[in-house]
């Protein structure tokens, strides 16, 4: 069992100077590329078409390797079901299959061998340790326990870290809260929308969340925890510290996590994944220096079952800082701005729906927190004023609320909005945790 007082779960991979790790990373990269070329018909074709010899690629010229996009994964799984032609092992080596719903509705599958699952455990343990989880903690995994990778993998990873896991999942919220009142609770991993929903359930059932003794909460799966208003409200409701984290089913459920500083997510996948930030339009690499923004790209370098090479995530991130962090971790820190295909452009200003939701939520309890942007066409460009429907809750002076919201959006996000207030329950019936942020 790891000593609860050590600062990092894996000191070498989290704190070493990146240059000292580069030879090891490069060796794993080459081994992965050659392995993938030899075992995956999809990647053999991609490398051959691009004229790239996988044994000759290094960290400095990784950009010679063609990107992989989500559609290719979907197409290859349709053509060669179930796992697709990027799968590199037979059934005797597959240890688990997860399915993600994807935006088009047809699930895409992810497979893992025993070694892949061990890699996932390491990444979850590093990240949850950074968020304050320790072996003597009681940790509730308040996530879906089914096909989605997150629930089961956080459960395994927290067990691996040594915590006592409370596997309540995200169903039966009232029962879970009453069980947890008995067991006590130190750590929760969940999504922003579910813990906000739970706060309402606790209020209705007279359960004082502050009395649970909760210390730390990790939130991922959707933007929210990294937005200042949303984070503060959740911290106040639960009486704990909230940390943002992010990953993807295709690579690992968590690849980035905030540390005690709560100011941007460190890369936690050292030795297992190589992250890149690229220009979403040209695909050119972008140096991860402070204030740089771009699209995340991942290359697996320790993956057996369904490796993905230079996989474009469609997530747009901003580098918060590239200076060494007070926590001792060496990687730069990022925050997620949103999905590239969700972004709106209002007279040249990039607007991310999750940032609008964060401003709206800052007005709770006068609003419910549910809102929807009404975009007037399929493209990213929207003409101002942008229509935003917002559910009001406990406010009687609606004219003032509307004016305040419009002013706040103009101040914080620099675009002109026309707020339409609608009664509570219009956008999200009771019990529904979140709404689609943009309607077209
Ligand atoms: Zn840090």
GROMACS .gro file of C-alpha atoms and ligand atoms in nm:
model
  441
    1UNK     CA    1   0.000   0.000   0.000
    2UNK     CA    2   0.147   0.342  -0.089
    3UNK     CA    3   0.240   0.569   0.200
    4UNK     CA    4  -0.041   0.823   0.238
    5UNK     CA    5   0.206   1.107   0.300
    6UNK     CA    6   0.396   1.080  -0.024
    7UNK     CA    7   0.323   1.372  -0.253
    8UNK     CA    8   0.284   1.193  -0.585
    9UNK     CA    9   0.161   0.849  -0.679
   10UNK     CA   10   0.439   0.807  -0.934
   11UNK     CA   11   0.721   1.043  -0.857
   12UNK     CA   12   0.930   0.960  -1.162
   13UNK     CA   13   0.665   1.005  -1.430
   14UNK     CA   14   0.493   1.300  -1.264
   15UNK     CA   15   0.784   1.514  -1.148
   16UNK     CA   16   1.089   1.440  -1.366
   17UNK     CA   17   1.219   1.697  -1.606
   18UNK     CA   18   1.056   1.611  -1.944
   19UNK     CA   19   1.396   1.603  -2.117
   20UNK     CA   20   1.524   1.329  -1.889
   21UNK     CA   21   1.218   1.115  -1.971
   22UNK     CA   22   1.234   1.172  -2.346
   23UNK     CA   23   1.458   0.871  -2.431
   24UNK     CA   24   1.223   0.633  -2.248
   25UNK     CA   25   0.917   0.787  -2.411
   26UNK     CA   26   1.076   0.767  -2.754
   27UNK     CA   27   1.162   0.401  -2.705
   28UNK     CA   28   0.802   0.323  -2.612
   29UNK     CA   29   0.674   0.529  -2.905
   30UNK     CA   30   0.884   0.332  -3.155
   31UNK     CA   31   0.785  -0.001  -3.003
   32UNK     CA   32   0.417   0.100  -3.016
   33UNK     CA   33   0.433   0.218  -3.377
   34UNK     CA   34   0.608  -0.099  -3.495
   35UNK     CA   35   0.369  -0.321  -3.293
   36UNK     CA   36   0.067  -0.137  -3.432
   37UNK     CA   37   0.199  -0.152  -3.789
   38UNK     CA   38   0.255  -0.526  -3.758
   39UNK     CA   39  -0.080  -0.608  -3.599
   40UNK     CA   40  -0.334  -0.356  -3.726
   41UNK     CA   41  -0.441  -0.365  -4.094
   42UNK     CA   42  -0.580  -0.010  -4.057
   43UNK     CA   43  -0.251   0.136  -3.939
   44UNK     CA   44  -0.043  -0.064  -4.186
   45UNK     CA   45  -0.246   0.099  -4.465
   46UNK     CA   46  -0.220   0.444  -4.308
   47UNK     CA   47   0.158   0.424  -4.263
   48UNK     CA   48   0.214   0.280  -4.612
   49UNK     CA   49  -0.004   0.544  -4.778
   50UNK     CA   50   0.183   0.820  -4.595
   51UNK     CA   51   0.517   0.660  -4.680
   52UNK     CA   52   0.621   0.651  -4.315
   53UNK     CA   53   0.847   0.378  -4.176
   54UNK     CA   54   0.715   0.327  -3.818
   55UNK     CA   55   1.058   0.226  -3.688
   56UNK     CA   56   1.206   0.557  -3.800
   57UNK     CA   57   0.969   0.797  -3.621
   58UNK     CA   58   1.091   0.989  -3.316
   59UNK     CA   59   0.947   1.250  -3.081
   60UNK     CA   60   1.082   1.530  -3.299
   61UNK     CA   61   0.908   1.418  -3.616
   62UNK     CA   62   0.591   1.260  -3.481
   63UNK     CA   63   0.397   1.500  -3.705
   64UNK     CA   64   0.498   1.291  -4.007
   65UNK     CA   65   0.253   1.028  -3.883
   66UNK     CA   66  -0.101   1.085  -4.015
   67UNK     CA   67  -0.383   1.174  -3.775
   68UNK     CA   68  -0.659   0.931  -3.679
   69UNK     CA   69  -1.010   1.076  -3.648
   70UNK     CA   70  -1.314   0.942  -3.466
   71UNK     CA   71  -1.496   0.871  -3.795
   72UNK     CA   72  -1.221   0.629  -3.897
   73UNK     CA   73  -1.276   0.433  -3.575
   74UNK     CA   74  -1.649   0.426  -3.639
   75UNK     CA   75  -1.603   0.319  -4.002
   76UNK     CA   76  -1.351   0.046  -3.930
   77UNK     CA   77  -1.576  -0.096  -3.659
   78UNK     CA   78  -1.863  -0.108  -3.908
   79UNK     CA   79  -1.647  -0.272  -4.175
   80UNK     CA   80  -1.467  -0.512  -3.942
   81UNK     CA   81  -1.685  -0.561  -3.633
   82UNK     CA   82  -1.672  -0.560  -3.343
   83UNK     CA   83  -1.346  -0.382  -3.257
   84UNK     CA   84  -1.228  -0.270  -3.602
   85UNK     CA   85  -0.901  -0.303  -3.789
   86UNK     CA   86  -0.702  -0.101  -3.538
   87UNK     CA   87  -0.746  -0.386  -3.286
   88UNK     CA   88  -0.420  -0.572  -3.242
   89UNK     CA   89  -0.508  -0.881  -3.033
   90UNK     CA   90  -0.741  -1.181  -3.047
   91UNK     CA   91  -1.025  -1.260  -2.807
   92UNK     CA   92  -0.800  -1.469  -2.585
   93UNK     CA   93  -0.618  -1.152  -2.485
   94UNK     CA   94  -0.914  -0.914  -2.456
   95UNK     CA   95  -1.001  -0.854  -2.094
   96UNK     CA   96  -1.278  -0.596  -2.116
   97UNK     CA   97  -1.494  -0.410  -2.368
   98UNK     CA   98  -1.649  -0.068  -2.315
   99UNK     CA   99  -1.891   0.118  -2.539
  100UNK     CA  100  -1.933   0.491  -2.574
  101UNK     CA  101  -2.248   0.641  -2.716
  102UNK     CA  102  -2.082   0.893  -2.944
  103UNK     CA  103  -2.259   1.187  -3.102
  104UNK     CA  104  -2.420   0.996  -3.389
  105UNK     CA  105  -2.585   0.742  -3.162
  106UNK     CA  106  -2.402   0.432  -3.284
  107UNK     CA  107  -2.171   0.315  -3.006
  108UNK     CA  108  -1.798   0.286  -3.062
  109UNK     CA  109  -1.615   0.013  -2.877
  110UNK     CA  110  -1.293   0.014  -2.683
  111UNK     CA  111  -1.108  -0.300  -2.585
  112UNK     CA  112  -0.843  -0.358  -2.320
  113UNK     CA  113  -0.604  -0.637  -2.232
  114UNK     CA  114  -0.494  -0.708  -1.875
  115UNK     CA  115  -0.190  -0.484  -1.929
  116UNK     CA  116  -0.408  -0.206  -2.074
  117UNK     CA  117  -0.630  -0.219  -1.764
  118UNK     CA  118  -0.321  -0.201  -1.544
  119UNK     CA  119  -0.218   0.113  -1.735
  120UNK     CA  120  -0.566   0.260  -1.677
  121UNK     CA  121  -0.533   0.182  -1.305
  122UNK     CA  122  -0.202   0.369  -1.290
  123UNK     CA  123  -0.349   0.677  -1.459
  124UNK     CA  124  -0.657   0.682  -1.235
  125UNK     CA  125  -0.440   0.638  -0.925
  126UNK     CA  126  -0.197   0.918  -1.023
  127UNK     CA  127  -0.487   1.154  -1.095
  128UNK     CA  128  -0.696   1.074  -0.789
  129UNK     CA  129  -0.385   1.102  -0.569
  130UNK     CA  130  -0.330   1.452  -0.714
  131UNK     CA  131  -0.687   1.531  -0.605
  132UNK     CA  132  -0.619   1.422  -0.248
  133UNK     CA  133  -0.749   1.061  -0.252
  134UNK     CA  134  -0.548   0.838  -0.016
  135UNK     CA  135  -0.545   0.468   0.082
  136UNK     CA  136  -0.733   0.535   0.409
  137UNK     CA  137  -1.016   0.715   0.224
  138UNK     CA  138  -1.373   0.608   0.167
  139UNK     CA  139  -1.432   0.689  -0.200
  140UNK     CA  140  -1.771   0.698  -0.368
  141UNK     CA  141  -1.774   0.631  -0.742
  142UNK     CA  142  -2.085   0.832  -0.834
  143UNK     CA  143  -2.072   0.750  -1.205
  144UNK     CA  144  -2.258   0.514  -1.437
  145UNK     CA  145  -2.133   0.160  -1.376
  146UNK     CA  146  -2.232   0.020  -1.715
  147UNK     CA  147  -2.087   0.036  -2.064
  148UNK     CA  148  -1.932   0.378  -2.014
  149UNK     CA  149  -1.569   0.331  -1.920
  150UNK     CA  150  -1.562   0.582  -1.637
  151UNK     CA  151  -1.755   0.410  -1.356
  152UNK     CA  152  -1.589   0.071  -1.363
  153UNK     CA  153  -1.244   0.212  -1.434
  154UNK     CA  154  -1.250   0.468  -1.154
  155UNK     CA  155  -1.370   0.190  -0.925
  156UNK     CA  156  -1.076  -0.032  -1.022
  157UNK     CA  157  -0.827   0.254  -1.012
  158UNK     CA  158  -0.935   0.374  -0.668
  159UNK     CA  159  -0.915   0.018  -0.537
  160UNK     CA  160  -0.566  -0.001  -0.685
  161UNK     CA  161  -0.476   0.322  -0.504
  162UNK     CA  162  -0.588   0.147  -0.186
  163UNK     CA  163  -0.910   0.334  -0.106
  164UNK     CA  164  -1.224   0.172   0.038
  165UNK     CA  165  -1.454   0.203  -0.260
  166UNK     CA  166  -1.825   0.277  -0.223
  167UNK     CA  167  -1.959   0.160  -0.560
  168UNK     CA  168  -2.301   0.331  -0.540
  169UNK     CA  169  -2.287   0.452  -0.900
  170UNK     CA  170  -2.516   0.727  -1.018
  171UNK     CA  171  -2.854   0.561  -0.977
  172UNK     CA  172  -3.067   0.557  -0.659
  173UNK     CA  173  -2.936   0.894  -0.535
  174UNK     CA  174  -3.155   0.898  -0.222
  175UNK     CA  175  -3.044   0.549  -0.119
  176UNK     CA  176  -2.679   0.626  -0.191
  177UNK     CA  177  -2.689   0.939   0.023
  178UNK     CA  178  -2.849   0.751   0.311
  179UNK     CA  179  -2.592   0.468   0.291
  180UNK     CA  180  -2.312   0.722   0.276
  181UNK     CA  181  -2.446   0.898   0.582
  182UNK     CA  182  -2.370   0.568   0.762
  183UNK     CA  183  -2.032   0.491   0.606
  184UNK     CA  184  -1.886   0.842   0.600
  185UNK     CA  185  -1.710   0.978   0.296
  186UNK     CA  186  -1.371   1.132   0.211
  187UNK     CA  187  -1.365   1.139  -0.167
  188UNK     CA  188  -1.613   1.144  -0.456
  189UNK     CA  189  -1.556   1.103  -0.827
  190UNK     CA  190  -1.851   1.213  -1.040
  191UNK     CA  191  -1.974   1.460  -1.303
  192UNK     CA  192  -2.064   1.827  -1.239
  193UNK     CA  193  -2.427   1.776  -1.339
  194UNK     CA  194  -2.476   1.473  -1.113
  195UNK     CA  195  -2.332   1.632  -0.796
  196UNK     CA  196  -2.542   1.944  -0.858
  197UNK     CA  197  -2.847   1.722  -0.896
  198UNK     CA  198  -2.750   1.535  -0.576
  199UNK     CA  199  -2.730   1.863  -0.387
  200UNK     CA  200  -3.099   1.914  -0.468
  201UNK     CA  201  -3.185   1.558  -0.360
  202UNK     CA  202  -2.999   1.612  -0.032
  203UNK     CA  203  -3.192   1.935   0.032
  204UNK     CA  204  -3.526   1.762  -0.030
  205UNK     CA  205  -3.434   1.479   0.206
  206UNK     CA  206  -3.285   1.696   0.481
  207UNK     CA  207  -2.941   1.544   0.440
  208UNK     CA  208  -2.669   1.794   0.533
  209UNK     CA  209  -2.390   1.744   0.279
  210UNK     CA  210  -2.140   1.928   0.500
  211UNK     CA  211  -2.195   1.668   0.773
  212UNK     CA  212  -2.066   1.385   0.551
  213UNK     CA  213  -1.705   1.487   0.617
  214UNK     CA  214  -1.619   1.489   0.248
  215UNK     CA  215  -1.278   1.644   0.173
  216UNK     CA  216  -1.214   1.615  -0.199
  217UNK     CA  217  -1.421   1.573  -0.514
  218UNK     CA  218  -1.301   1.496  -0.866
  219UNK     CA  219  -1.532   1.593  -1.152
  220UNK     CA  220  -1.505   1.508  -1.519
  221UNK     CA  221  -1.700   1.380  -1.817
  222UNK     CA  222  -1.817   1.729  -1.913
  223UNK     CA  223  -1.687   2.084  -1.871
  224UNK     CA  224  -1.790   2.248  -1.545
  225UNK     CA  225  -1.544   2.189  -1.265
  226UNK     CA  226  -1.287   2.408  -1.441
  227UNK     CA  227  -1.533   2.699  -1.470
  228UNK     CA  228  -1.497   2.929  -1.170
  229UNK     CA  229  -1.865   2.993  -1.084
  230UNK     CA  230  -1.965   2.629  -1.115
  231UNK     CA  231  -1.669   2.511  -0.906
  232UNK     CA  232  -1.739   2.761  -0.628
  233UNK     CA  233  -2.107   2.666  -0.608
  234UNK     CA  234  -2.032   2.295  -0.589
  235UNK     CA  235  -1.763   2.353  -0.326
  236UNK     CA  236  -2.004   2.556  -0.116
  237UNK     CA  237  -2.287   2.304  -0.151
  238UNK     CA  238  -2.070   2.007  -0.052
  239UNK     CA  239  -1.815   2.171   0.178
  240UNK     CA  240  -1.515   2.018  -0.001
  241UNK     CA  241  -1.249   2.098  -0.260
  242UNK     CA  242  -1.340   2.034  -0.625
  243UNK     CA  243  -1.087   1.928  -0.890
  244UNK     CA  244  -1.133   1.916  -1.264
  245UNK     CA  245  -1.016   1.612  -1.460
  246UNK     CA  246  -1.049   1.492  -1.817
  247UNK     CA  247  -0.986   1.188  -2.031
  248UNK     CA  248  -1.150   0.990  -2.307
  249UNK     CA  249  -1.283   0.638  -2.341
  250UNK     CA  250  -1.059   0.577  -2.643
  251UNK     CA  251  -0.736   0.640  -2.450
  252UNK     CA  252  -0.809   0.632  -2.076
  253UNK     CA  253  -1.094   0.762  -1.864
  254UNK     CA  254  -0.860   1.017  -1.707
  255UNK     CA  255  -0.547   1.162  -1.866
  256UNK     CA  256  -0.543   1.511  -1.712
  257UNK     CA  257  -0.608   1.618  -1.355
  258UNK     CA  258  -0.583   1.924  -1.137
  259UNK     CA  259  -0.357   1.920  -0.833
  260UNK     CA  260  -0.397   2.087  -0.492
  261UNK     CA  261  -0.353   2.422  -0.664
  262UNK     CA  262  -0.687   2.381  -0.851
  263UNK     CA  263  -0.571   2.591  -1.141
  264UNK     CA  264  -0.556   2.385  -1.458
  265UNK     CA  265  -0.503   2.016  -1.525
  266UNK     CA  266  -0.162   1.849  -1.537
  267UNK     CA  267  -0.091   1.577  -1.793
  268UNK     CA  268  -0.096   1.255  -1.590
  269UNK     CA  269  -0.032   0.998  -1.865
  270UNK     CA  270   0.348   1.009  -1.873
  271UNK     CA  271   0.495   0.690  -2.020
  272UNK     CA  272   0.157   0.571  -2.150
  273UNK     CA  273   0.033   0.846  -2.378
  274UNK     CA  274   0.188   1.135  -2.572
  275UNK     CA  275  -0.029   1.449  -2.583
  276UNK     CA  276  -0.003   1.712  -2.854
  277UNK     CA  277  -0.183   2.040  -2.911
  278UNK     CA  278  -0.247   2.125  -3.276
  279UNK     CA  279  -0.412   2.400  -3.476
  280UNK     CA  280  -0.766   2.267  -3.539
  281UNK     CA  281  -0.774   2.408  -3.892
  282UNK     CA  282  -0.424   2.329  -4.026
  283UNK     CA  283  -0.327   2.042  -3.795
  284UNK     CA  284   0.011   2.209  -3.733
  285UNK     CA  285   0.166   2.143  -3.389
  286UNK     CA  286   0.132   2.424  -3.133
  287UNK     CA  287   0.394   2.475  -2.861
  288UNK     CA  288   0.226   2.421  -2.518
  289UNK     CA  289   0.320   2.762  -2.376
  290UNK     CA  290   0.107   2.981  -2.152
  291UNK     CA  291  -0.218   3.103  -2.320
  292UNK     CA  292  -0.174   2.881  -2.628
  293UNK     CA  293  -0.498   2.720  -2.746
  294UNK     CA  294  -0.559   2.430  -2.980
  295UNK     CA  295  -0.703   2.084  -3.029
  296UNK     CA  296  -0.582   1.789  -2.821
  297UNK     CA  297  -0.427   1.491  -2.996
  298UNK     CA  298  -0.325   1.166  -2.822
  299UNK     CA  299  -0.086   0.890  -2.919
  300UNK     CA  300  -0.096   0.570  -2.716
  301UNK     CA  301   0.254   0.436  -2.642
  302UNK     CA  302   0.173   0.143  -2.413
  303UNK     CA  303  -0.143  -0.003  -2.556
  304UNK     CA  304  -0.210  -0.360  -2.667
  305UNK     CA  305  -0.575  -0.399  -2.761
  306UNK     CA  306  -0.705  -0.093  -2.949
  307UNK     CA  307  -0.418   0.154  -2.982
  308UNK     CA  308  -0.482   0.490  -3.146
  309UNK     CA  309  -0.204   0.696  -3.300
  310UNK     CA  310  -0.228   1.077  -3.325
  311UNK     CA  311  -0.595   1.057  -3.240
  312UNK     CA  312  -0.774   1.392  -3.277
  313UNK     CA  313  -1.002   1.465  -2.985
  314UNK     CA  314  -1.204   1.761  -3.110
  315UNK     CA  315  -1.151   1.911  -2.760
  316UNK     CA  316  -1.015   2.264  -2.760
  317UNK     CA  317  -0.786   2.338  -2.466
  318UNK     CA  318  -0.595   2.638  -2.338
  319UNK     CA  319  -0.257   2.616  -2.167
  320UNK     CA  320  -0.303   2.779  -1.824
  321UNK     CA  321   0.068   2.777  -1.745
  322UNK     CA  322   0.387   2.607  -1.855
  323UNK     CA  323   0.603   2.705  -1.555
  324UNK     CA  324   0.684   2.438  -1.293
  325UNK     CA  325   0.394   2.398  -1.048
  326UNK     CA  326   0.412   2.437  -0.670
  327UNK     CA  327   0.289   2.077  -0.635
  328UNK     CA  328   0.613   1.950  -0.792
  329UNK     CA  329   0.458   1.806  -1.107
  330UNK     CA  330   0.654   1.890  -1.418
  331UNK     CA  331   0.386   1.904  -1.687
  332UNK     CA  332   0.218   2.219  -1.813
  333UNK     CA  333  -0.142   2.275  -1.707
  334UNK     CA  334  -0.449   2.311  -1.929
  335UNK     CA  335  -0.819   2.382  -1.908
  336UNK     CA  336  -1.076   2.256  -2.154
  337UNK     CA  337  -1.263   2.529  -2.339
  338UNK     CA  338  -1.511   2.295  -2.508
  339UNK     CA  339  -1.562   2.084  -2.815
  340UNK     CA  340  -1.447   2.232  -3.145
  341UNK     CA  341  -1.782   2.157  -3.309
  342UNK     CA  342  -1.976   2.323  -3.022
  343UNK     CA  343  -1.796   2.653  -3.053
  344UNK     CA  344  -1.990   2.956  -3.177
  345UNK     CA  345  -1.830   3.259  -3.335
  346UNK     CA  346  -2.010   3.586  -3.261
  347UNK     CA  347  -1.859   3.874  -3.460
  348UNK     CA  348  -1.512   3.724  -3.437
  349UNK     CA  349  -1.538   3.623  -3.069
  350UNK     CA  350  -1.511   3.252  -2.990
  351UNK     CA  351  -1.792   3.149  -2.754
  352UNK     CA  352  -1.797   2.813  -2.578
  353UNK     CA  353  -2.142   2.703  -2.455
  354UNK     CA  354  -2.000   2.569  -2.126
  355UNK     CA  355  -1.865   2.917  -2.047
  356UNK     CA  356  -2.212   3.065  -2.107
  357UNK     CA  357  -2.362   2.798  -1.880
  358UNK     CA  358  -2.108   2.891  -1.613
  359UNK     CA  359  -2.214   3.258  -1.620
  360UNK     CA  360  -2.582   3.158  -1.604
  361UNK     CA  361  -2.517   2.925  -1.308
  362UNK     CA  362  -2.346   3.206  -1.119
  363UNK     CA  363  -2.698   3.354  -1.078
  364UNK     CA  364  -2.834   3.060  -0.878
  365UNK     CA  365  -3.073   3.031  -0.695
  366UNK     CA  366  -3.247   3.298  -0.902
  367UNK     CA  367  -3.210   3.062  -1.200
  368UNK     CA  368  -3.220   2.680  -1.205
  369UNK     CA  369  -2.890   2.657  -1.396
  370UNK     CA  370  -3.050   2.505  -1.708
  371UNK     CA  371  -3.008   2.706  -2.025
  372UNK     CA  372  -2.999   2.664  -2.401
  373UNK     CA  373  -2.842   2.873  -2.673
  374UNK     CA  374  -3.063   2.905  -2.980
  375UNK     CA  375  -2.822   2.915  -3.276
  376UNK     CA  376  -2.965   3.036  -3.605
  377UNK     CA  377  -2.778   2.807  -3.844
  378UNK     CA  378  -2.555   2.500  -3.872
  379UNK     CA  379  -2.224   2.685  -3.887
  380UNK     CA  380  -2.020   2.825  -3.602
  381UNK     CA  381  -2.101   3.188  -3.692
  382UNK     CA  382  -2.399   3.338  -3.511
  383UNK     CA  383  -2.527   3.693  -3.548
  384UNK     CA  384  -2.578   3.894  -3.229
  385UNK     CA  385  -2.784   3.927  -3.025
  386UNK     CA  386  -2.760   3.553  -2.950
  387UNK     CA  387  -3.085   3.413  -2.814
  388UNK     CA  388  -3.031   3.229  -2.485
  389UNK     CA  389  -3.320   3.064  -2.305
  390UNK     CA  390  -3.270   3.052  -1.930
  391UNK     CA  391  -3.491   2.886  -1.667
  392UNK     CA  392  -3.571   3.115  -1.376
  393UNK     CA  393  -3.640   2.975  -1.034
  394UNK     CA  394  -3.679   3.187  -0.723
  395UNK     CA  395  -3.678   3.529  -0.882
  396UNK     CA  396  -3.980   3.758  -0.881
  397UNK     CA  397  -3.824   4.053  -1.061
  398UNK     CA  398  -3.773   3.901  -1.404
  399UNK     CA  399  -3.693   4.223  -1.589
  400UNK     CA  400  -3.400   4.291  -1.356
  401UNK     CA  401  -3.279   3.930  -1.379
  402UNK     CA  402  -3.283   3.942  -1.758
  403UNK     CA  403  -3.093   4.272  -1.768
  404UNK     CA  404  -2.833   4.145  -1.519
  405UNK     CA  405  -2.777   3.825  -1.714
  406UNK     CA  406  -2.733   4.009  -2.041
  407UNK     CA  407  -2.490   4.252  -1.883
  408UNK     CA  408  -2.289   3.977  -1.715
  409UNK     CA  409  -2.258   3.783  -2.042
  410UNK     CA  410  -2.142   4.098  -2.218
  411UNK     CA  411  -1.886   4.172  -1.946
  412UNK     CA  412  -1.744   3.823  -1.899
  413UNK     CA  413  -1.777   3.671  -2.247
  414UNK     CA  414  -1.774   3.982  -2.467
  415UNK     CA  415  -2.077   3.918  -2.685
  416UNK     CA  416  -2.432   4.047  -2.698
  417UNK     CA  417  -2.703   3.810  -2.578
  418UNK     CA  418  -3.082   3.834  -2.579
  419UNK     CA  419  -3.198   3.638  -2.275
  420UNK     CA  420  -3.543   3.482  -2.278
  421UNK     CA  421  -3.653   3.371  -1.932
  422UNK     CA  422  -3.865   3.056  -1.916
  423UNK     CA  423  -4.024   2.888  -1.610
  424UNK     CA  424  -3.842   2.616  -1.417
  425UNK     CA  425  -3.898   2.276  -1.581
  426UNK     CA  426  -3.928   2.414  -1.938
  427UNK     CA  427  -3.583   2.312  -2.060
  428UNK     CA  428  -3.525   2.019  -1.825
  429UNK     CA  429  -3.812   1.834  -1.656
  430UNK     CA  430  -3.760   1.750  -1.288
  431UNK     CA  431  -3.501   1.473  -1.248
  432UNK     CA  432  -3.322   1.554  -1.574
  433UNK     CA  433  -2.965   1.651  -1.492
  434UNK     CA  434  -2.859   1.850  -1.793
  435UNK     CA  435  -2.981   2.001  -2.115
  436UNK     CA  436  -2.828   2.022  -2.458
  437UNK     CA  437  -2.646   2.355  -2.444
  438UNK     CA  438  -2.702   2.451  -2.807
  439UNK     CA  439  -3.016   2.402  -3.017
  440UNK     CA  440  -2.998   2.464  -3.391
  441LIG    ZN1  441   0.034   2.123  -0.970
   0.00000   0.00000   0.00000
